[in-house]
XYZ file of C-alpha atoms in Angstrom:
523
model
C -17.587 -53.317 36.027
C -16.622 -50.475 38.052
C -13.370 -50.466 36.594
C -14.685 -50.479 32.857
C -16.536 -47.230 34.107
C -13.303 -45.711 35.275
C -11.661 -46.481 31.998
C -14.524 -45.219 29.770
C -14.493 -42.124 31.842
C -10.472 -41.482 31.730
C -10.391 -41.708 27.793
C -13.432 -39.246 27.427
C -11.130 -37.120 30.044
C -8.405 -37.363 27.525
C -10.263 -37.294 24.825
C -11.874 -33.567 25.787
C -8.450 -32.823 26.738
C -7.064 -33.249 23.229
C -10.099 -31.285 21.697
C -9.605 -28.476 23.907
C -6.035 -28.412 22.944
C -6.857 -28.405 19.139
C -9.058 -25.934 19.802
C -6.543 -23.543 21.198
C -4.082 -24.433 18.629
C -6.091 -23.893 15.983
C -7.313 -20.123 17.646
C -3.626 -19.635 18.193
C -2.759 -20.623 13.859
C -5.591 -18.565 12.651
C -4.282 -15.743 14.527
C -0.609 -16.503 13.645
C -2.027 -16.466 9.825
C -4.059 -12.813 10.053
C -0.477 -11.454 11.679
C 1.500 -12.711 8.695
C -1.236 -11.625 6.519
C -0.900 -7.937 8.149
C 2.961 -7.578 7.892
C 2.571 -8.479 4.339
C 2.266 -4.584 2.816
C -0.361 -3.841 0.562
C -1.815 -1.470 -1.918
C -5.636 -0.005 -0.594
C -7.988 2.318 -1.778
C -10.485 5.405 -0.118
C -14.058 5.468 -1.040
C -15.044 9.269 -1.136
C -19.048 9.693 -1.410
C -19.198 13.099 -2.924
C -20.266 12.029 -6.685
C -23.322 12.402 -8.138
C -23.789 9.195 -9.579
C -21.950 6.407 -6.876
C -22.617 2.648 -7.488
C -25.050 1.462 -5.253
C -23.328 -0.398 -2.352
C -23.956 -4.029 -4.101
C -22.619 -2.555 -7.456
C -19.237 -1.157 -5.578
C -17.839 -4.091 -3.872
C -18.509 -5.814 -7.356
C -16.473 -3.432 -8.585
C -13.874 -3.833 -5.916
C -13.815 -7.244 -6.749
C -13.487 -7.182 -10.061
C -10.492 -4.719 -9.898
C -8.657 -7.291 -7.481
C -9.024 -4.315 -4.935
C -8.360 -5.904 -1.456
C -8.154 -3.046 1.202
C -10.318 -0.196 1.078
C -11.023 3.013 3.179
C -13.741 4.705 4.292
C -15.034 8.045 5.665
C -17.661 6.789 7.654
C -19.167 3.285 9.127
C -21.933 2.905 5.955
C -24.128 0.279 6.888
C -24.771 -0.228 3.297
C -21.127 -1.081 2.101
C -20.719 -3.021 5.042
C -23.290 -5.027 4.609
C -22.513 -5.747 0.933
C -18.621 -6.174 1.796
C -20.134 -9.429 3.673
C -18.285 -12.785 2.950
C -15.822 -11.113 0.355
C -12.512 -11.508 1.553
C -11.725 -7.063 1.139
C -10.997 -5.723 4.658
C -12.346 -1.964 5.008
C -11.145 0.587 7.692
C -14.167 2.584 9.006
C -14.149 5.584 10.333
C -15.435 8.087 13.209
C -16.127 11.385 11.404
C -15.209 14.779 13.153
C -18.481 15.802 14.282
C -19.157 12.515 16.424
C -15.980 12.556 18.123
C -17.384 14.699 21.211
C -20.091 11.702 21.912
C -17.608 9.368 21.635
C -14.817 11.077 23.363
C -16.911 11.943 26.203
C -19.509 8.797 26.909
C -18.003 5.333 27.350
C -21.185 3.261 26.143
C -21.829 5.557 23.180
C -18.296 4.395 22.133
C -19.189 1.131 23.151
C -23.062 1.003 21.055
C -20.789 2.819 17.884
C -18.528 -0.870 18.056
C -21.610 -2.959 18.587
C -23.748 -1.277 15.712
C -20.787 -1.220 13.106
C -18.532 -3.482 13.949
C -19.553 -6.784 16.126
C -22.729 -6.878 14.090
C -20.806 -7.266 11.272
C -17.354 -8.663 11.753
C -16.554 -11.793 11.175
C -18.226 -11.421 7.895
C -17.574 -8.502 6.973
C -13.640 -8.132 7.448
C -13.166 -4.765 9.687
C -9.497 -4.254 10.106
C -9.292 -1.166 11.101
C -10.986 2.530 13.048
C -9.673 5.419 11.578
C -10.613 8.291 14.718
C -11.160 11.593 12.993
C -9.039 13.082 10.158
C -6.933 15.447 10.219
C -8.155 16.629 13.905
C -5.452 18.169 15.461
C -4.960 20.456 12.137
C -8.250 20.894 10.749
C -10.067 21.382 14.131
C -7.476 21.436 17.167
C -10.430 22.864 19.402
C -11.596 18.787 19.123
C -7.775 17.236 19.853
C -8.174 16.604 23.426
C -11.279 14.523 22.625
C -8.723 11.980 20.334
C -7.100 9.959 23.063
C -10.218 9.655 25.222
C -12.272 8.124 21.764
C -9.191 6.418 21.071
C -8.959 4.622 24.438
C -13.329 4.080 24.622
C -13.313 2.359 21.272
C -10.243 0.202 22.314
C -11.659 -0.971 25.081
C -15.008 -1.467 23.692
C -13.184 -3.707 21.564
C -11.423 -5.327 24.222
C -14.672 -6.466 26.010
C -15.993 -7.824 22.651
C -12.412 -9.550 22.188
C -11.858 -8.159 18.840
C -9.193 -5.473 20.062
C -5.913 -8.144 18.065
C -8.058 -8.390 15.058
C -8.678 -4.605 14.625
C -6.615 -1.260 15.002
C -7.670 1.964 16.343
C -5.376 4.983 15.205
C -6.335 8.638 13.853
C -5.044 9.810 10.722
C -2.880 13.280 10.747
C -1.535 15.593 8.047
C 2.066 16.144 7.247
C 2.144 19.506 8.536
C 1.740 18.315 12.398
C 5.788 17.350 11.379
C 8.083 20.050 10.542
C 11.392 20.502 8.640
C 10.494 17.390 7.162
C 13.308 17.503 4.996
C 16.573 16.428 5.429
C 14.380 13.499 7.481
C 17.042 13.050 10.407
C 15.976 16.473 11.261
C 12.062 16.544 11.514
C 10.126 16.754 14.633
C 6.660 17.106 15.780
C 5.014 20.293 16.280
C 6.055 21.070 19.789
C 2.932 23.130 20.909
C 0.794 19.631 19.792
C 3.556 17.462 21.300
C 1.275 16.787 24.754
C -1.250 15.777 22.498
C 1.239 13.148 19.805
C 2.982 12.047 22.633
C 0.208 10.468 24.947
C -1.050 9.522 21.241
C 1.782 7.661 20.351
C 2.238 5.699 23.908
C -1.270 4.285 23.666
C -0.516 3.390 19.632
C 2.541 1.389 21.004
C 0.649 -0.320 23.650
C -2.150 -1.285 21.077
C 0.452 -2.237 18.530
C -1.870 0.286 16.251
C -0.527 2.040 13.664
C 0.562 5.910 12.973
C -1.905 7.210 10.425
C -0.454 9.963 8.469
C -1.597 11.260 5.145
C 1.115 12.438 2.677
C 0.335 13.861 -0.310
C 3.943 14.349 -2.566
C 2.230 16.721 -4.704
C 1.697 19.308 -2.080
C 5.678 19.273 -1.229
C 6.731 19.910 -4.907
C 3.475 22.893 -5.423
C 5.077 24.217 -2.426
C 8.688 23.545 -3.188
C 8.641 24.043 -6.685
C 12.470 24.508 -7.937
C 13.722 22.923 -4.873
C 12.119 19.552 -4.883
C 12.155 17.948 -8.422
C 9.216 16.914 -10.231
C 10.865 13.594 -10.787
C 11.557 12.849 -7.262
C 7.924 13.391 -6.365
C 6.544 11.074 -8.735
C 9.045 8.215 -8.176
C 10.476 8.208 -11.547
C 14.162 6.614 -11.570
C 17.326 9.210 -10.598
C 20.618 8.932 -11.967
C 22.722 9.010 -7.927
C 23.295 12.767 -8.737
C 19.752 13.719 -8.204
C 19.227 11.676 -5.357
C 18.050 13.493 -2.466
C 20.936 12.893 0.471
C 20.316 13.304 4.522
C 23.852 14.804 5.280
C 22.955 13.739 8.769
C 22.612 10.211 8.206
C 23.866 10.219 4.460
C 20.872 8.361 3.066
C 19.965 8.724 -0.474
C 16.245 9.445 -1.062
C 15.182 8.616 -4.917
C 11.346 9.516 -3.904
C 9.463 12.006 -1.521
C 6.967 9.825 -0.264
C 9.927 7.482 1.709
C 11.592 11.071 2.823
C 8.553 11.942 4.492
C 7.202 8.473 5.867
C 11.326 8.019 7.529
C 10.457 11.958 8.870
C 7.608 10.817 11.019
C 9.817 7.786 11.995
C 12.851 10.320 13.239
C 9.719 12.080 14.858
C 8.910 9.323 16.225
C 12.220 8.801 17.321
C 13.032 12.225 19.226
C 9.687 11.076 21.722
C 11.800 8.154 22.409
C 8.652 6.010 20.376
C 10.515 3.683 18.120
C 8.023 0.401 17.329
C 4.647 2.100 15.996
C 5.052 1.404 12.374
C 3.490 4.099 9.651
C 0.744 3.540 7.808
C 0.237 6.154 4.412
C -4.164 6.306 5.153
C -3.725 9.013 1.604
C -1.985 9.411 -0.982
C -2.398 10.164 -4.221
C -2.018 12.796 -7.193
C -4.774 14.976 -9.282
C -5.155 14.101 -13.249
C -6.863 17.792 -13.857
C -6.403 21.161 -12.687
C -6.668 24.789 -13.068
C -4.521 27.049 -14.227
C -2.947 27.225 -10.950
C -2.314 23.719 -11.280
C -0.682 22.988 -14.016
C 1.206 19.780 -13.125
C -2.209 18.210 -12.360
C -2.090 15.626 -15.351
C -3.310 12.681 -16.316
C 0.251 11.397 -17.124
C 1.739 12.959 -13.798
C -1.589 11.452 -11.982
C -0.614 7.752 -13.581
C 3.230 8.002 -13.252
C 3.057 9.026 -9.953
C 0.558 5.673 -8.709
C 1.732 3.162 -11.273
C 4.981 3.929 -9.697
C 3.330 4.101 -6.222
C 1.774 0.863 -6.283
C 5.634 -0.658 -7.938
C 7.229 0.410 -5.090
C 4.860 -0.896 -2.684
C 4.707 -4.547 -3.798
C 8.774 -4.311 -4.409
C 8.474 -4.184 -0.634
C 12.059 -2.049 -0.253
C 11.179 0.120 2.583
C 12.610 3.290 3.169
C 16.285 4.320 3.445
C 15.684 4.417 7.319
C 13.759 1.196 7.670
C 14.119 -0.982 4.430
C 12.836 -4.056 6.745
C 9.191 -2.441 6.794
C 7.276 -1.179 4.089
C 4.402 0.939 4.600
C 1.109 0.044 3.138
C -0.594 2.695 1.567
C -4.410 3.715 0.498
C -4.562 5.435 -2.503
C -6.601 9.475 -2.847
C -9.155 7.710 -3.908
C -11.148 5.386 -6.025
C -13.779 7.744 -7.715
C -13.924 11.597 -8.366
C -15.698 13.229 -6.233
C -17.682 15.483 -8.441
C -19.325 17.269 -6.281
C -16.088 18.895 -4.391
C -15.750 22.374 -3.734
C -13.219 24.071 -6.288
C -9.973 24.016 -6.820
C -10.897 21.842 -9.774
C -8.028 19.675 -8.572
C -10.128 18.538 -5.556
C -12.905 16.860 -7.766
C -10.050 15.021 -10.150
C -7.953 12.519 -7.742
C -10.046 9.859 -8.939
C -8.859 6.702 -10.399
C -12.372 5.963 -11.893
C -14.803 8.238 -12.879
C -17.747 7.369 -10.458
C -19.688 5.526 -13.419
C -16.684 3.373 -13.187
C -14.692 3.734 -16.297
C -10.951 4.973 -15.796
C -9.987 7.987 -15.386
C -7.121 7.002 -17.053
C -4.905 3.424 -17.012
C -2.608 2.358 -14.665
C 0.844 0.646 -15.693
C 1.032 -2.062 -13.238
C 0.691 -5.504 -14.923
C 2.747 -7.330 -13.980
C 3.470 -6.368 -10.029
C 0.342 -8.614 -8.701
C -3.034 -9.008 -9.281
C -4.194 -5.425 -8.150
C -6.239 -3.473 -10.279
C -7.922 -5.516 -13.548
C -8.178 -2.169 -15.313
C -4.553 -2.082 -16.779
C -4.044 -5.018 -19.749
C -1.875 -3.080 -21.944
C 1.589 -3.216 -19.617
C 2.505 -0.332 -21.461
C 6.180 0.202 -20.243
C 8.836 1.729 -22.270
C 12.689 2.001 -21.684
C 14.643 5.092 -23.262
C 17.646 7.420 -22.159
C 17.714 9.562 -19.251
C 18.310 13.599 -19.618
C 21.645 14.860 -17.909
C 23.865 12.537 -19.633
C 26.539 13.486 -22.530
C 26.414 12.558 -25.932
C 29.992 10.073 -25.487
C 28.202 8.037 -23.416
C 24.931 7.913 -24.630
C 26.470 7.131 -28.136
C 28.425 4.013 -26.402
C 25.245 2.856 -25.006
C 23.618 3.256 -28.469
C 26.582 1.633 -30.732
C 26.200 -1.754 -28.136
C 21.961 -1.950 -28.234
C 22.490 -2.096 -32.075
C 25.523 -4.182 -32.055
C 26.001 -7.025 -29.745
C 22.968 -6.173 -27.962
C 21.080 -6.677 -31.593
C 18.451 -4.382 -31.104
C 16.468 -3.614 -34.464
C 18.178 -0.116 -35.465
C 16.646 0.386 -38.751
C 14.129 2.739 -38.402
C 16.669 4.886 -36.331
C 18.479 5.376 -40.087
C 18.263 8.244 -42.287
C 14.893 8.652 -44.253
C 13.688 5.841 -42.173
C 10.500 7.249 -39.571
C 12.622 7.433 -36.022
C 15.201 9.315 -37.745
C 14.201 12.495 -36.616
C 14.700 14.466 -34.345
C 18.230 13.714 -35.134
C 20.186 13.334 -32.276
C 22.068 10.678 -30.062
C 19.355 10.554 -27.738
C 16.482 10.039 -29.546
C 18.200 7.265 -31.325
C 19.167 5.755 -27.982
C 16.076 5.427 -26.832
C 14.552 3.758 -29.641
C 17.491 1.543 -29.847
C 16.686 0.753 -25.923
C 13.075 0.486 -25.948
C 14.314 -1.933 -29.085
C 16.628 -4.039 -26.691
C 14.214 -3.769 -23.972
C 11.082 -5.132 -25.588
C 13.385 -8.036 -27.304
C 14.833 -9.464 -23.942
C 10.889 -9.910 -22.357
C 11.340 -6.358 -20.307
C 13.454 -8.724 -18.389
C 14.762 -7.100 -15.371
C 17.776 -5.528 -16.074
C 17.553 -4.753 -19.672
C 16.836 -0.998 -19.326
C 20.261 -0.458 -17.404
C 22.527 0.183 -20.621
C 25.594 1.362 -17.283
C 23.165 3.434 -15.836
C 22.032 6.038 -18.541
C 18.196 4.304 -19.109
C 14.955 4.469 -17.717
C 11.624 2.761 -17.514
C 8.764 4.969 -18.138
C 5.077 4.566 -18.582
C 4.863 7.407 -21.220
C 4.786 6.165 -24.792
C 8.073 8.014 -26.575
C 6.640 7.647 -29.762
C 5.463 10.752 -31.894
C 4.380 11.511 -35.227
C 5.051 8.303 -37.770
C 7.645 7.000 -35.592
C 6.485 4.441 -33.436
C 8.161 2.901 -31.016
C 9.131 -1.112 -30.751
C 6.844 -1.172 -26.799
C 4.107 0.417 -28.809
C 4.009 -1.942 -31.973
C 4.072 -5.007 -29.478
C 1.595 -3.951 -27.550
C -1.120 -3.569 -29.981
C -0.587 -7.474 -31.051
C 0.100 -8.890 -27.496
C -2.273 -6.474 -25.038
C -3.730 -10.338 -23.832
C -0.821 -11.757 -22.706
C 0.375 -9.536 -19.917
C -2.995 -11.017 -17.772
C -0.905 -13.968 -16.471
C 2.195 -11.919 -15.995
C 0.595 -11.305 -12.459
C 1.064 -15.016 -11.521
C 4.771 -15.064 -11.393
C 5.463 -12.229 -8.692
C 3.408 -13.765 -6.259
C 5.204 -17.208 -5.930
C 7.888 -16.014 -3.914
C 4.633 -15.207 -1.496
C 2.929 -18.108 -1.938
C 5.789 -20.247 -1.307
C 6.714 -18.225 1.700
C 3.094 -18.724 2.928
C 3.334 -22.567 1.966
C 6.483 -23.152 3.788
C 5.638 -21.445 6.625
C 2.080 -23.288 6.830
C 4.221 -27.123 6.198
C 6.123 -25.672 9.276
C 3.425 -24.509 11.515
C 2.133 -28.143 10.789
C 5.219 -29.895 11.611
C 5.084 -28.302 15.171
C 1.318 -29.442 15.261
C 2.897 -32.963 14.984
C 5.694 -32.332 17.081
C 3.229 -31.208 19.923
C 0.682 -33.946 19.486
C 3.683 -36.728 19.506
C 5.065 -35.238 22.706
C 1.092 -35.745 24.320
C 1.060 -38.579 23.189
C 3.758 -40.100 24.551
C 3.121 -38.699 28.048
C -0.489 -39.773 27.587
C -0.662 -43.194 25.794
C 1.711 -44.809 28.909
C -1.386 -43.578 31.417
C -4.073 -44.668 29.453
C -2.463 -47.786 28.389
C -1.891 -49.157 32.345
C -5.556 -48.211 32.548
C -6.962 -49.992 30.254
C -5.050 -53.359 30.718
């Protein structure tokens, strides 16, 4: 009898001791799956509040789920939102605003009552990924920086003591200007007179594997650089090699701003010996309307320049420095705001209008299932300025010969006839190719001389082939996003099948030390 006790009480011993285990594991795979889920970059959005008419909180995350919007951005903790953002699967960075950083900064249990009341009364529901500590501080109000680290350091640790401190970040976002000679990259460094401020910054971002929040704003660089930075490099629009921006330092070609300045805060990075905090773009963006100051505030620069944003993000290339890690970005920002203060720009960086219809459409079927707003996959391929008429009329005679693009309204009398010149008919004869082969990747190469654009070419009677297609096939672009998110999934399912092969693995090995025990115990 006694010994049927002792038996009974050794298998619930075992038994516990293979629950507990599970347990763990499972802890230890959910957390494995959030950190592969984090290196994955991704596309994000900021919710500004200044416009008149905002969706009520309910009404916005519909929105944001309905435009496949997955990240979002905040200027504030709003209970509202946060309560509404409740069992979706979006994860929102909230944020400490300016003029609370002195309580915070200065009182470790008001820091710690700011995570309990917007964060652990919320989270895991709603998904909080990320504080955002100020903006802008050590710029807009460098009276407040030595109050960063200290809020910094209260709200991580408040986190700590609630164990959420792996699940969610705590940074501060800066402006570009705390970086200077930004450009050639291998030569930028941080302001020195805020360097005892970055540096102790940095450390703790390295120790909290948090990342560097900087917000970079292309369109600033080329108003300020205007006839030294090209309006095509700013808005990521392809570069024949000769306008390629080189680092004769490092001799790395730049084709886009944005990269030149995220590898500059890297090299700054770099000179205070800080080399694993990764950057993270908290705004970027362009305006679609300005003044008269502004006049390369456009709705087509405004659409080129995140169309080809949000491209470059999901082709995950990184930057010359660091093509391992791309940076995720949030976009400057979902609605207009209004009800800014002039320049007009500052009320026009919206991509909606705030009662939700576009501002204007993004091109980026095609690239994932971000933003619903854009059916039309509206791109275009046609010849690139700076080449000579020899070549483009080489590239021309092969579209319309072997390549058997349709060439006939490129004749004379026909409607793409005029203007009549070799690039104009080239780019018909392109876009012609193009649209024929699927937009398959690759057929707007022609040795170099094409481009993809966004912009329709067409004018007057002549329209072109991208154009004529659309209007019959605007439907069939919606699955498009499928296919460029199996290469992810299957990544994700591999790694899962592998994950549960070591499950196995582990639970064979207890086994076998256990089942000889518990065998000889039972018998």
């Amino acid at each position: 009898m006694a010994n049927s006790k002792l038996n009974i009480i050794l298998i619930h011993i075992l038994f516990l001791s293979f629950s507990s285990f599970a347990e763990a594991l499972d802890s230890q795979l959910k957390q494995q799956n959030q950190d592969e889920e984090e290196r994955v970059p991704f596309v994000g959005v900021n919710i500004g509040t200044d416009v008149s008419n905002l969706p009520a909180a309910s009404d916005l995350v519909a929105f944001l789920q309905l435009q496949k919007i997955t990240h979002v951005r905040v200027y504030d903790a709003n209970q509202d939102i946060l309560k509404a953002l409740s069992g979706t699967k979006i994860r929102v960075i909230i944020s400490v605003p300016n003029n609370q950083l002195l309580a915070i900064g200065s009182s470790n249990s008001t820091a710690a009552s700011w995570i309990d009341r917007n964060v652990v009364a919320y989270y895991p529901q709603t998904l909080v990924s990320g504080i955002s500590v100020g903006d802008e501080v050590l710029t807009s109000v460098p009276s407040s920086a030595p109050l960063i680290l200290p809020a910094l350091e209260s709200l991580y640790n408040a986190l700590v003591a609630s164990n959420l401190h792996q699940q969610i970040k705590v940074s501060t976002p800066h402006a570009a200007s705390i970086i200077l000679d930004p450009f050639p990259p291998s030569q930028a460094y941080f302001n020195q007179s805020l360097v005892s401020v970055i540096l102790p910054l940095l450390q703790f971002l390295s120790r909290t594997g948090s990342p560097l929040m900087m917000n970079l704003y292309p369109y600033y660089v080329f108003m300020q650089n205007k006839g030294v930075v090209p309006l095509d490099n700013a808005l990521f629009k392809p570069l024949t090699p000769n306008k390629e921006m080189v680092d004769p330092n490092t001799l790395l070609h730049y084709t886009n701003v944005l990269d030149a300045m995220v590898d500059a805060a890297y090299f700054s990075m770099k000179n205070l010996n800080i080399t694993d905090v990764v950057v993270l773009v908290t705004e970027t963006g362009w305006p679609a309307k300005g003044d008269s100051k502004e006049p390369y505030a456009t709705k087509d620069n405004a659409d080129t320049y995140n169309s080809n944003l949000i491209r470059h993000v999901f082709d995950r290339s990184g930057t010359p420095l660091h093509p391992e890690t791309t940076s995720s970005v949030f976009i400057y920002e979902l609605f207009n705001e209004d009800l800014r203060s002039p320049p007009l720009s500052e009320a026009n960086w919206g991509l909606f209008y705030g009662n939700t219809t576009p501002a204007y459409l993004l091109h980026v079927s095609g690239i994932g299932t971000f933003l619903a707003n854009d059916t039309t996959n509206q791109t275009y391929c046609i010849a690139m300025d700076g080449f000579d008429s020899k070549t483009l009329q080489a590239a021309l005679d092969w579209a319309c010969g072997p390549g058997r693009a349709n060439c006939s309204e490129i004749q004379p009398g026909e409607s793409c006839f005029q203007p009549n010149n070799v690039k104009n008919h080239a780019s018909y004869a392109f876009d012609s190719y193009y649209q024929k082969e699927g937009k398959a990747q690759g057929s707007c190469d022609f040795k170099g001389v094409a481009m993809i654009t966004t912009t329709d070419p067409s004018h007057g009677s002549c329209i072109f082939p991208g154009s004529k297609k659309v209007s019959n096939k605007t439907k069939e672009v919606v699955n498009s996003t499928i296919s460029s998110n199996a290469g992810e999934k299957l990544r994700f399912k591999t790694f899962n099948s592998i994950k549960i092969s070591a499950i196995g693995n582990i639970l064979h090995i207890l086994l076998a030390a256990y089942l000889p025990t518990l065998l000889l115990v039972l018998l």
